[in-house]
Amino acid sequence: MKIILILFLTITQISQGYSVLDSVSDAEIKSLSETLYKLDHNRATASELVIDPQTLISSSETGSKDDLSSQPLFKQVSSTLLSKPTYKALLDLLDNYRRVTGEAEDVPSQEVQEQDTFLQQTMNTDVGRELYNFLHSKGVYSSQSEFIQDLKMMWFGLYSRSSGKLDSSGFEHIFAGEIKGGKVSGFHNWLQFYLNEKQGLLNYYSHSFNGPWTTYPDVLGMQFEWDGYFKEVGSAIIGSSPEFDLAIYSLCYITRPGKKCYVSLGGQTLGIQTYTWDNSSYGDGKKYIASAYPATP
Protein backbone atom coordinates (compact mmCIF):
# COMPACT_ATOMS: atom_id res chain seq x y z
CA MET A 1 0.00 0.00 0.00
CA LYS A 2 2.87 2.37 0.88
CA ILE A 3 4.54 1.76 -2.51
CA ILE A 4 1.28 2.42 -4.35
CA LEU A 5 0.81 5.68 -2.44
CA ILE A 6 4.34 6.86 -3.24
CA LEU A 7 3.82 6.00 -6.92
CA PHE A 8 0.51 7.87 -6.96
CA LEU A 9 2.09 10.95 -5.38
CA THR A 10 4.97 10.89 -7.87
CA ILE A 11 2.61 10.65 -10.85
CA THR A 12 0.47 13.43 -9.39
CA GLN A 13 3.53 15.66 -8.91
CA ILE A 14 4.68 15.15 -12.48
CA SER A 15 1.23 15.87 -13.90
CA GLN A 16 0.83 19.01 -11.80
CA GLY A 17 4.23 20.47 -12.68
CA TYR A 18 5.15 23.49 -10.61
CA SER A 19 1.92 23.44 -8.59
CA VAL A 20 3.29 20.62 -6.45
CA LEU A 21 5.68 23.11 -4.95
CA ASP A 22 2.89 24.63 -2.97
CA SER A 23 4.10 21.97 -0.55
CA VAL A 24 7.47 23.72 -0.18
CA SER A 25 7.22 25.72 3.02
CA ASP A 26 8.51 29.23 3.60
CA ALA A 27 10.90 27.76 6.16
CA GLU A 28 12.31 25.36 3.56
CA ILE A 29 12.90 28.22 1.12
CA LYS A 30 14.73 30.20 3.79
CA SER A 31 16.78 27.20 4.83
CA LEU A 32 17.78 26.31 1.28
CA SER A 33 18.60 29.92 0.36
CA GLU A 34 20.83 30.16 3.44
CA THR A 35 22.62 27.01 2.29
CA LEU A 36 23.04 28.41 -1.24
CA TYR A 37 24.43 31.60 0.29
CA LYS A 38 27.02 29.63 2.25
CA LEU A 39 27.90 27.53 -0.80
CA ASP A 40 28.51 30.54 -3.03
CA HIS A 41 32.27 30.10 -3.08
CA ASN A 42 32.56 32.24 -6.21
CA ARG A 43 31.09 35.36 -4.65
CA ALA A 44 33.27 38.45 -4.72
CA THR A 45 35.53 39.26 -1.79
CA ALA A 46 36.27 42.78 -0.56
CA SER A 47 39.61 42.69 -2.38
CA GLU A 48 38.02 41.51 -5.65
CA LEU A 49 35.18 44.04 -5.77
CA VAL A 50 35.14 47.65 -4.57
CA ILE A 51 32.08 49.86 -5.04
CA ASP A 52 31.31 53.49 -4.23
CA PRO A 53 27.54 53.91 -3.70
CA GLN A 54 27.85 57.65 -2.94
CA THR A 55 24.51 59.47 -2.70
CA LEU A 56 21.57 57.84 -0.91
CA ILE A 57 18.16 59.30 -1.75
CA SER A 58 14.64 58.69 -0.43
CA SER A 59 12.10 56.58 -2.28
CA SER A 60 10.15 59.75 -3.08
CA GLU A 61 13.11 61.13 -5.05
CA THR A 62 13.78 58.17 -7.36
CA GLY A 63 12.02 59.73 -10.34
CA SER A 64 13.92 63.02 -10.24
CA LYS A 65 16.52 61.93 -12.84
CA ASP A 66 19.26 63.86 -11.07
CA ASP A 67 22.85 62.67 -11.35
CA LEU A 68 23.94 62.96 -7.72
CA SER A 69 27.08 60.83 -7.93
CA SER A 70 30.19 62.21 -9.58
CA GLN A 71 32.02 58.87 -9.69
CA PRO A 72 31.16 55.45 -11.14
CA LEU A 73 29.56 52.88 -8.84
CA PHE A 74 32.24 50.27 -9.55
CA LYS A 75 35.75 51.28 -8.53
CA GLN A 76 37.46 47.92 -8.94
CA VAL A 77 36.55 44.46 -10.23
CA SER A 78 39.23 41.79 -10.22
CA SER A 79 40.10 40.15 -13.53
CA THR A 80 40.64 36.93 -11.55
CA LEU A 81 36.99 37.02 -10.51
CA LEU A 82 35.82 37.63 -14.08
CA SER A 83 37.88 34.72 -15.39
CA LYS A 84 36.06 32.11 -13.28
CA PRO A 85 34.07 29.67 -15.45
CA THR A 86 30.54 30.83 -14.57
CA TYR A 87 31.52 34.50 -14.85
CA LYS A 88 33.13 33.94 -18.23
CA ALA A 89 30.08 31.98 -19.40
CA LEU A 90 27.75 34.80 -18.34
CA LEU A 91 29.90 37.47 -19.99
CA ASP A 92 29.76 35.51 -23.25
CA LEU A 93 25.94 35.69 -23.14
CA LEU A 94 25.44 39.34 -22.29
CA ASP A 95 26.30 40.72 -25.74
CA ASN A 96 23.81 38.50 -27.57
CA TYR A 97 20.71 40.69 -27.31
CA ARG A 98 18.91 43.51 -29.07
CA ARG A 99 17.89 45.67 -26.17
CA VAL A 100 14.87 47.40 -27.74
CA THR A 101 11.65 45.40 -27.51
CA GLY A 102 9.82 44.91 -30.79
CA GLU A 103 13.00 43.78 -32.54
CA ALA A 104 13.04 40.00 -33.00
CA GLU A 105 15.96 38.16 -31.45
CA ASP A 106 18.17 36.06 -33.70
CA VAL A 107 19.70 33.05 -31.90
CA PRO A 108 22.43 31.40 -33.99
CA SER A 109 23.92 28.06 -32.98
CA GLN A 110 26.89 29.71 -31.24
CA GLU A 111 24.54 31.54 -28.88
CA VAL A 112 22.64 28.33 -28.16
CA GLN A 113 25.96 26.74 -27.24
CA GLU A 114 26.70 29.68 -24.94
CA GLN A 115 23.37 29.11 -23.19
CA ASP A 116 24.22 25.44 -22.73
CA THR A 117 27.68 26.27 -21.42
CA PHE A 118 26.33 28.74 -18.89
CA LEU A 119 23.78 26.27 -17.54
CA GLN A 120 26.30 23.42 -17.44
CA GLN A 121 28.90 25.56 -15.69
CA THR A 122 26.25 26.51 -13.15
CA MET A 123 25.52 22.83 -12.52
CA ASN A 124 29.23 22.24 -12.00
CA THR A 125 29.08 24.39 -8.86
CA ASP A 126 27.94 23.48 -5.37
CA VAL A 127 25.18 26.09 -5.69
CA GLY A 128 23.72 24.53 -8.83
CA ARG A 129 23.95 20.99 -7.50
CA GLU A 130 22.32 21.92 -4.19
CA LEU A 131 19.34 23.54 -5.91
CA TYR A 132 18.88 20.50 -8.14
CA ASN A 133 19.15 18.08 -5.22
CA PHE A 134 16.43 19.94 -3.35
CA LEU A 135 14.03 20.03 -6.30
CA HIS A 136 14.82 16.40 -7.10
CA SER A 137 13.97 15.45 -3.52
CA LYS A 138 10.59 17.13 -4.03
CA GLY A 139 9.92 15.04 -7.13
CA VAL A 140 9.99 18.00 -9.50
CA TYR A 141 12.83 16.71 -11.66
CA SER A 142 13.86 13.11 -12.17
CA SER A 143 17.32 13.89 -13.56
CA GLN A 144 19.81 16.71 -13.78
CA SER A 145 19.46 16.76 -17.56
CA GLU A 146 15.70 17.29 -17.23
CA PHE A 147 16.36 20.15 -14.80
CA ILE A 148 18.86 21.81 -17.14
CA GLN A 149 16.49 21.54 -20.10
CA ASP A 150 13.67 23.13 -18.11
CA LEU A 151 15.96 25.95 -16.97
CA LYS A 152 16.92 26.51 -20.60
CA MET A 153 13.30 26.88 -21.66
CA MET A 154 12.28 28.86 -18.59
CA TRP A 155 15.12 31.37 -18.91
CA PHE A 156 16.07 31.43 -22.59
CA GLY A 157 12.81 30.55 -24.34
CA LEU A 158 11.70 33.48 -26.51
CA TYR A 159 8.38 35.29 -26.28
CA SER A 160 6.95 38.60 -27.44
CA ARG A 161 6.82 41.75 -25.32
CA SER A 162 6.05 44.02 -28.28
CA SER A 163 4.70 43.95 -31.85
CA GLY A 164 4.23 40.17 -31.90
CA LYS A 165 7.96 39.65 -32.43
CA LEU A 166 9.94 37.01 -30.48
CA ASP A 167 11.92 39.79 -28.88
CA SER A 168 12.44 38.80 -25.26
CA SER A 169 13.28 36.13 -22.71
CA GLY A 170 13.56 35.97 -18.96
CA PHE A 171 17.34 35.94 -19.19
CA GLU A 172 17.49 38.97 -21.47
CA HIS A 173 15.08 40.95 -19.31
CA ILE A 174 16.70 40.15 -15.96
CA PHE A 175 20.40 39.71 -16.71
CA ALA A 176 20.94 41.89 -19.80
CA GLY A 177 18.16 44.48 -19.57
CA GLU A 178 15.81 45.88 -22.20
CA ILE A 179 14.44 49.19 -23.47
CA LYS A 180 10.66 49.35 -23.61
CA GLY A 181 8.43 52.40 -23.90
CA GLY A 182 11.37 54.78 -23.78
CA LYS A 183 12.80 53.53 -20.49
CA VAL A 184 14.96 50.76 -19.07
CA SER A 185 13.07 47.56 -18.30
CA GLY A 186 14.53 44.76 -16.21
CA PHE A 187 18.35 44.98 -15.86
CA HIS A 188 18.98 43.32 -12.49
CA ASN A 189 22.52 41.98 -12.79
CA TRP A 190 25.60 43.65 -11.31
CA LEU A 191 28.02 42.31 -13.92
CA GLN A 192 25.99 43.83 -16.76
CA PHE A 193 25.94 47.10 -14.81
CA TYR A 194 29.72 47.00 -14.38
CA LEU A 195 30.40 46.18 -18.05
CA ASN A 196 28.20 48.98 -19.36
CA GLU A 197 29.55 51.49 -16.87
CA LYS A 198 33.11 50.56 -17.87
CA GLN A 199 32.22 51.02 -21.55
CA GLY A 200 30.77 54.46 -20.87
CA LEU A 201 27.24 53.36 -21.76
CA LEU A 202 25.84 53.63 -18.24
CA ASN A 203 25.82 56.60 -15.88
CA TYR A 204 25.18 55.84 -12.21
CA TYR A 205 23.05 58.54 -10.51
CA SER A 206 22.30 57.43 -6.94
CA HIS A 207 20.84 54.65 -4.82
CA SER A 208 17.64 54.50 -2.80
CA PHE A 209 18.34 51.23 -0.97
CA ASN A 210 21.46 49.66 0.50
CA GLY A 211 21.00 46.31 2.19
CA PRO A 212 22.20 45.42 5.71
CA TRP A 213 24.99 43.14 4.50
CA THR A 214 28.57 44.17 5.26
CA THR A 215 30.13 41.58 2.94
CA TYR A 216 29.15 40.39 -0.53
CA PRO A 217 26.62 39.67 -1.73
CA ASP A 218 24.85 42.91 -0.88
CA VAL A 219 21.73 44.46 -2.43
CA LEU A 220 21.35 47.93 -3.94
CA GLY A 221 18.38 49.77 -5.42
CA MET A 222 19.90 52.12 -8.01
CA GLN A 223 19.00 55.03 -10.26
CA PHE A 224 20.92 55.23 -13.53
CA GLU A 225 20.88 56.15 -17.21
CA TRP A 226 21.66 53.42 -19.72
CA ASP A 227 22.55 54.59 -23.20
CA GLY A 228 20.19 57.55 -22.86
CA TYR A 229 17.34 55.75 -21.08
CA PHE A 230 16.49 56.11 -17.38
CA LYS A 231 15.87 53.47 -14.73
CA GLU A 232 14.04 54.78 -11.68
CA VAL A 233 14.85 51.84 -9.39
CA GLY A 234 17.02 49.02 -10.66
CA SER A 235 17.64 46.54 -7.88
CA ALA A 236 20.39 43.95 -8.02
CA ILE A 237 22.30 41.54 -5.83
CA ILE A 238 25.85 42.93 -5.80
CA GLY A 239 28.92 40.71 -5.68
CA SER A 240 27.07 37.41 -6.00
CA SER A 241 28.24 34.79 -8.47
CA PRO A 242 26.25 34.21 -11.68
CA GLU A 243 25.25 30.77 -10.44
CA PHE A 244 23.89 32.26 -7.22
CA ASP A 245 21.69 34.76 -9.07
CA LEU A 246 20.37 32.05 -11.37
CA ALA A 247 19.75 29.67 -8.46
CA ILE A 248 18.04 32.09 -6.09
CA TYR A 249 15.76 33.49 -8.81
CA SER A 250 14.97 30.00 -10.11
CA LEU A 251 14.21 28.76 -6.58
CA CYS A 252 11.75 31.58 -6.02
CA TYR A 253 10.21 31.34 -9.48
CA ILE A 254 9.65 27.60 -9.28
CA THR A 255 8.33 27.59 -5.71
CA ARG A 256 6.55 30.97 -5.59
CA PRO A 257 5.84 31.93 -9.22
CA GLY A 258 4.43 35.42 -9.58
CA LYS A 259 4.71 36.13 -5.87
CA LYS A 260 7.11 37.63 -3.38
CA CYS A 261 9.42 34.94 -2.06
CA TYR A 262 11.37 35.42 1.16
CA VAL A 263 14.92 34.10 1.28
CA SER A 264 17.57 34.27 3.97
CA LEU A 265 21.11 35.42 3.20
CA GLY A 266 23.55 35.44 6.08
CA GLY A 267 20.71 35.61 8.59
CA GLN A 268 19.04 38.58 6.86
CA THR A 269 15.67 38.25 5.11
CA LEU A 270 15.35 39.43 1.51
CA GLY A 271 12.22 39.48 -0.61
CA ILE A 272 12.54 38.27 -4.22
CA GLN A 273 9.67 39.28 -6.50
CA THR A 274 9.02 37.10 -9.53
CA TYR A 275 6.55 37.41 -12.40
CA THR A 276 5.29 34.78 -14.84
CA TRP A 277 4.87 35.37 -18.56
CA ASP A 278 1.20 34.58 -19.11
CA ASN A 279 0.78 35.22 -22.85
CA SER A 280 2.57 32.11 -24.09
CA SER A 281 3.96 28.88 -22.68
CA TYR A 282 6.24 25.93 -23.34
CA GLY A 283 6.02 22.18 -22.82
CA ASP A 284 2.78 21.13 -21.17
CA GLY A 285 1.69 24.64 -20.29
CA LYS A 286 4.70 25.76 -18.26
CA LYS A 287 5.24 29.50 -18.08
CA TYR A 288 8.36 31.40 -19.04
CA ILE A 289 9.90 33.63 -16.42
CA ALA A 290 9.00 37.28 -17.04
CA SER A 291 10.99 38.95 -14.28
CA ALA A 292 12.75 38.39 -10.96
CA TYR A 293 14.56 40.88 -8.75
CA PRO A 294 15.28 41.82 -5.15
CA ALA A 295 12.26 43.68 -3.75
CA THR A 296 13.65 46.89 -2.28
CA PRO A 297 11.56 49.54 -0.47
Coordinates of C-alpha atoms in Angstrom, one line a residue:
M1 CA 0.0 0.0 0.0
K2 CA 2.9 2.4 0.9
I3 CA 4.5 1.8 -2.5
I4 CA 1.3 2.4 -4.4
L5 CA 0.8 5.7 -2.4
I6 CA 4.3 6.9 -3.2
L7 CA 3.8 6.0 -6.9
F8 CA 0.5 7.9 -7.0
L9 CA 2.1 10.9 -5.4
T10 CA 5.0 10.9 -7.9
I11 CA 2.6 10.6 -10.8
T12 CA 0.5 13.4 -9.4
Q13 CA 3.5 15.7 -8.9
I14 CA 4.7 15.1 -12.5
S15 CA 1.2 15.9 -13.9
Q16 CA 0.8 19.0 -11.8
G17 CA 4.2 20.5 -12.7
Y18 CA 5.2 23.5 -10.6
S19 CA 1.9 23.4 -8.6
V20 CA 3.3 20.6 -6.5
L21 CA 5.7 23.1 -4.9
D22 CA 2.9 24.6 -3.0
S23 CA 4.1 22.0 -0.5
V24 CA 7.5 23.7 -0.2
S25 CA 7.2 25.7 3.0
D26 CA 8.5 29.2 3.6
A27 CA 10.9 27.8 6.2
E28 CA 12.3 25.4 3.6
I29 CA 12.9 28.2 1.1
K30 CA 14.7 30.2 3.8
S31 CA 16.8 27.2 4.8
L32 CA 17.8 26.3 1.3
S33 CA 18.6 29.9 0.4
E34 CA 20.8 30.2 3.4
T35 CA 22.6 27.0 2.3
L36 CA 23.0 28.4 -1.2
Y37 CA 24.4 31.6 0.3
K38 CA 27.0 29.6 2.2
L39 CA 27.9 27.5 -0.8
D40 CA 28.5 30.5 -3.0
H41 CA 32.3 30.1 -3.1
N42 CA 32.6 32.2 -6.2
R43 CA 31.1 35.4 -4.7
A44 CA 33.3 38.5 -4.7
T45 CA 35.5 39.3 -1.8
A46 CA 36.3 42.8 -0.6
S47 CA 39.6 42.7 -2.4
E48 CA 38.0 41.5 -5.6
L49 CA 35.2 44.0 -5.8
V50 CA 35.1 47.7 -4.6
I51 CA 32.1 49.9 -5.0
D52 CA 31.3 53.5 -4.2
P53 CA 27.5 53.9 -3.7
Q54 CA 27.9 57.7 -2.9
T55 CA 24.5 59.5 -2.7
L56 CA 21.6 57.8 -0.9
I57 CA 18.2 59.3 -1.8
S58 CA 14.6 58.7 -0.4
S59 CA 12.1 56.6 -2.3
S60 CA 10.1 59.8 -3.1
E61 CA 13.1 61.1 -5.1
T62 CA 13.8 58.2 -7.4
G63 CA 12.0 59.7 -10.3
S64 CA 13.9 63.0 -10.2
K65 CA 16.5 61.9 -12.8
D66 CA 19.3 63.9 -11.1
D67 CA 22.9 62.7 -11.4
L68 CA 23.9 63.0 -7.7
S69 CA 27.1 60.8 -7.9
S70 CA 30.2 62.2 -9.6
Q71 CA 32.0 58.9 -9.7
P72 CA 31.2 55.4 -11.1
L73 CA 29.6 52.9 -8.8
F74 CA 32.2 50.3 -9.6
K75 CA 35.7 51.3 -8.5
Q76 CA 37.5 47.9 -8.9
V77 CA 36.5 44.5 -10.2
S78 CA 39.2 41.8 -10.2
S79 CA 40.1 40.1 -13.5
T80 CA 40.6 36.9 -11.6
L81 CA 37.0 37.0 -10.5
L82 CA 35.8 37.6 -14.1
S83 CA 37.9 34.7 -15.4
K84 CA 36.1 32.1 -13.3
P85 CA 34.1 29.7 -15.5
T86 CA 30.5 30.8 -14.6
Y87 CA 31.5 34.5 -14.8
K88 CA 33.1 33.9 -18.2
A89 CA 30.1 32.0 -19.4
L90 CA 27.8 34.8 -18.3
L91 CA 29.9 37.5 -20.0
D92 CA 29.8 35.5 -23.3
L93 CA 25.9 35.7 -23.1
L94 CA 25.4 39.3 -22.3
D95 CA 26.3 40.7 -25.7
N96 CA 23.8 38.5 -27.6
Y97 CA 20.7 40.7 -27.3
R98 CA 18.9 43.5 -29.1
R99 CA 17.9 45.7 -26.2
V100 CA 14.9 47.4 -27.7
T101 CA 11.7 45.4 -27.5
G102 CA 9.8 44.9 -30.8
E103 CA 13.0 43.8 -32.5
A104 CA 13.0 40.0 -33.0
E105 CA 16.0 38.2 -31.5
D106 CA 18.2 36.1 -33.7
V107 CA 19.7 33.1 -31.9
P108 CA 22.4 31.4 -34.0
S109 CA 23.9 28.1 -33.0
Q110 CA 26.9 29.7 -31.2
E111 CA 24.5 31.5 -28.9
V112 CA 22.6 28.3 -28.2
Q113 CA 26.0 26.7 -27.2
E114 CA 26.7 29.7 -24.9
Q115 CA 23.4 29.1 -23.2
D116 CA 24.2 25.4 -22.7
T117 CA 27.7 26.3 -21.4
F118 CA 26.3 28.7 -18.9
L119 CA 23.8 26.3 -17.5
Q120 CA 26.3 23.4 -17.4
Q121 CA 28.9 25.6 -15.7
T122 CA 26.2 26.5 -13.2
M123 CA 25.5 22.8 -12.5
N124 CA 29.2 22.2 -12.0
T125 CA 29.1 24.4 -8.9
D126 CA 27.9 23.5 -5.4
V127 CA 25.2 26.1 -5.7
G128 CA 23.7 24.5 -8.8
R129 CA 23.9 21.0 -7.5
E130 CA 22.3 21.9 -4.2
L131 CA 19.3 23.5 -5.9
Y132 CA 18.9 20.5 -8.1
N133 CA 19.1 18.1 -5.2
F134 CA 16.4 19.9 -3.3
L135 CA 14.0 20.0 -6.3
H136 CA 14.8 16.4 -7.1
S137 CA 14.0 15.5 -3.5
K138 CA 10.6 17.1 -4.0
G139 CA 9.9 15.0 -7.1
V140 CA 10.0 18.0 -9.5
Y141 CA 12.8 16.7 -11.7
S142 CA 13.9 13.1 -12.2
S143 CA 17.3 13.9 -13.6
Q144 CA 19.8 16.7 -13.8
S145 CA 19.5 16.8 -17.6
E146 CA 15.7 17.3 -17.2
F147 CA 16.4 20.1 -14.8
I148 CA 18.9 21.8 -17.1
Q149 CA 16.5 21.5 -20.1
D150 CA 13.7 23.1 -18.1
L151 CA 16.0 25.9 -17.0
K152 CA 16.9 26.5 -20.6
M153 CA 13.3 26.9 -21.7
M154 CA 12.3 28.9 -18.6
W155 CA 15.1 31.4 -18.9
F156 CA 16.1 31.4 -22.6
G157 CA 12.8 30.6 -24.3
L158 CA 11.7 33.5 -26.5
Y159 CA 8.4 35.3 -26.3
S160 CA 7.0 38.6 -27.4
R161 CA 6.8 41.7 -25.3
S162 CA 6.1 44.0 -28.3
S163 CA 4.7 43.9 -31.8
G164 CA 4.2 40.2 -31.9
K165 CA 8.0 39.6 -32.4
L166 CA 9.9 37.0 -30.5
D167 CA 11.9 39.8 -28.9
S168 CA 12.4 38.8 -25.3
S169 CA 13.3 36.1 -22.7
G170 CA 13.6 36.0 -19.0
F171 CA 17.3 35.9 -19.2
E172 CA 17.5 39.0 -21.5
H173 CA 15.1 41.0 -19.3
I174 CA 16.7 40.2 -16.0
F175 CA 20.4 39.7 -16.7
A176 CA 20.9 41.9 -19.8
G177 CA 18.2 44.5 -19.6
E178 CA 15.8 45.9 -22.2
I179 CA 14.4 49.2 -23.5
K180 CA 10.7 49.4 -23.6
G181 CA 8.4 52.4 -23.9
G182 CA 11.4 54.8 -23.8
K183 CA 12.8 53.5 -20.5
V184 CA 15.0 50.8 -19.1
S185 CA 13.1 47.6 -18.3
G186 CA 14.5 44.8 -16.2
F187 CA 18.4 45.0 -15.9
H188 CA 19.0 43.3 -12.5
N189 CA 22.5 42.0 -12.8
W190 CA 25.6 43.6 -11.3
L191 CA 28.0 42.3 -13.9
Q192 CA 26.0 43.8 -16.8
F193 CA 25.9 47.1 -14.8
Y194 CA 29.7 47.0 -14.4
L195 CA 30.4 46.2 -18.1
N196 CA 28.2 49.0 -19.4
E197 CA 29.6 51.5 -16.9
K198 CA 33.1 50.6 -17.9
Q199 CA 32.2 51.0 -21.5
G200 CA 30.8 54.5 -20.9
L201 CA 27.2 53.4 -21.8
L202 CA 25.8 53.6 -18.2
N203 CA 25.8 56.6 -15.9
Y204 CA 25.2 55.8 -12.2
Y205 CA 23.0 58.5 -10.5
S206 CA 22.3 57.4 -6.9
H207 CA 20.8 54.6 -4.8
S208 CA 17.6 54.5 -2.8
F209 CA 18.3 51.2 -1.0
N210 CA 21.5 49.7 0.5
G211 CA 21.0 46.3 2.2
P212 CA 22.2 45.4 5.7
W213 CA 25.0 43.1 4.5
T214 CA 28.6 44.2 5.3
T215 CA 30.1 41.6 2.9
Y216 CA 29.2 40.4 -0.5
P217 CA 26.6 39.7 -1.7
D218 CA 24.9 42.9 -0.9
V219 CA 21.7 44.5 -2.4
L220 CA 21.3 47.9 -3.9
G221 CA 18.4 49.8 -5.4
M222 CA 19.9 52.1 -8.0
Q223 CA 19.0 55.0 -10.3
F224 CA 20.9 55.2 -13.5
E225 CA 20.9 56.1 -17.2
W226 CA 21.7 53.4 -19.7
D227 CA 22.5 54.6 -23.2
G228 CA 20.2 57.6 -22.9
Y229 CA 17.3 55.8 -21.1
F230 CA 16.5 56.1 -17.4
K231 CA 15.9 53.5 -14.7
E232 CA 14.0 54.8 -11.7
V233 CA 14.9 51.8 -9.4
G234 CA 17.0 49.0 -10.7
S235 CA 17.6 46.5 -7.9
A236 CA 20.4 43.9 -8.0
I237 CA 22.3 41.5 -5.8
I238 CA 25.8 42.9 -5.8
G239 CA 28.9 40.7 -5.7
S240 CA 27.1 37.4 -6.0
S241 CA 28.2 34.8 -8.5
P242 CA 26.3 34.2 -11.7
E243 CA 25.3 30.8 -10.4
F244 CA 23.9 32.3 -7.2
D245 CA 21.7 34.8 -9.1
L246 CA 20.4 32.0 -11.4
A247 CA 19.8 29.7 -8.5
I248 CA 18.0 32.1 -6.1
Y249 CA 15.8 33.5 -8.8
S250 CA 15.0 30.0 -10.1
L251 CA 14.2 28.8 -6.6
C252 CA 11.8 31.6 -6.0
Y253 CA 10.2 31.3 -9.5
I254 CA 9.6 27.6 -9.3
T255 CA 8.3 27.6 -5.7
R256 CA 6.6 31.0 -5.6
P257 CA 5.8 31.9 -9.2
G258 CA 4.4 35.4 -9.6
K259 CA 4.7 36.1 -5.9
K260 CA 7.1 37.6 -3.4
C261 CA 9.4 34.9 -2.1
Y262 CA 11.4 35.4 1.2
V263 CA 14.9 34.1 1.3
S264 CA 17.6 34.3 4.0
L265 CA 21.1 35.4 3.2
G266 CA 23.6 35.4 6.1
G267 CA 20.7 35.6 8.6
Q268 CA 19.0 38.6 6.9
T269 CA 15.7 38.3 5.1
L270 CA 15.3 39.4 1.5
G271 CA 12.2 39.5 -0.6
I272 CA 12.5 38.3 -4.2
Q273 CA 9.7 39.3 -6.5
T274 CA 9.0 37.1 -9.5
Y275 CA 6.5 37.4 -12.4
T276 CA 5.3 34.8 -14.8
W277 CA 4.9 35.4 -18.6
D278 CA 1.2 34.6 -19.1
N279 CA 0.8 35.2 -22.9
S280 CA 2.6 32.1 -24.1
S281 CA 4.0 28.9 -22.7
Y282 CA 6.2 25.9 -23.3
G283 CA 6.0 22.2 -22.8
D284 CA 2.8 21.1 -21.2
G285 CA 1.7 24.6 -20.3
K286 CA 4.7 25.8 -18.3
K287 CA 5.2 29.5 -18.1
Y288 CA 8.4 31.4 -19.0
I289 CA 9.9 33.6 -16.4
A290 CA 9.0 37.3 -17.0
S291 CA 11.0 38.9 -14.3
A292 CA 12.8 38.4 -11.0
Y293 CA 14.6 40.9 -8.8
P294 CA 15.3 41.8 -5.2
A295 CA 12.3 43.7 -3.8
T296 CA 13.6 46.9 -2.3
P297 CA 11.6 49.5 -0.5

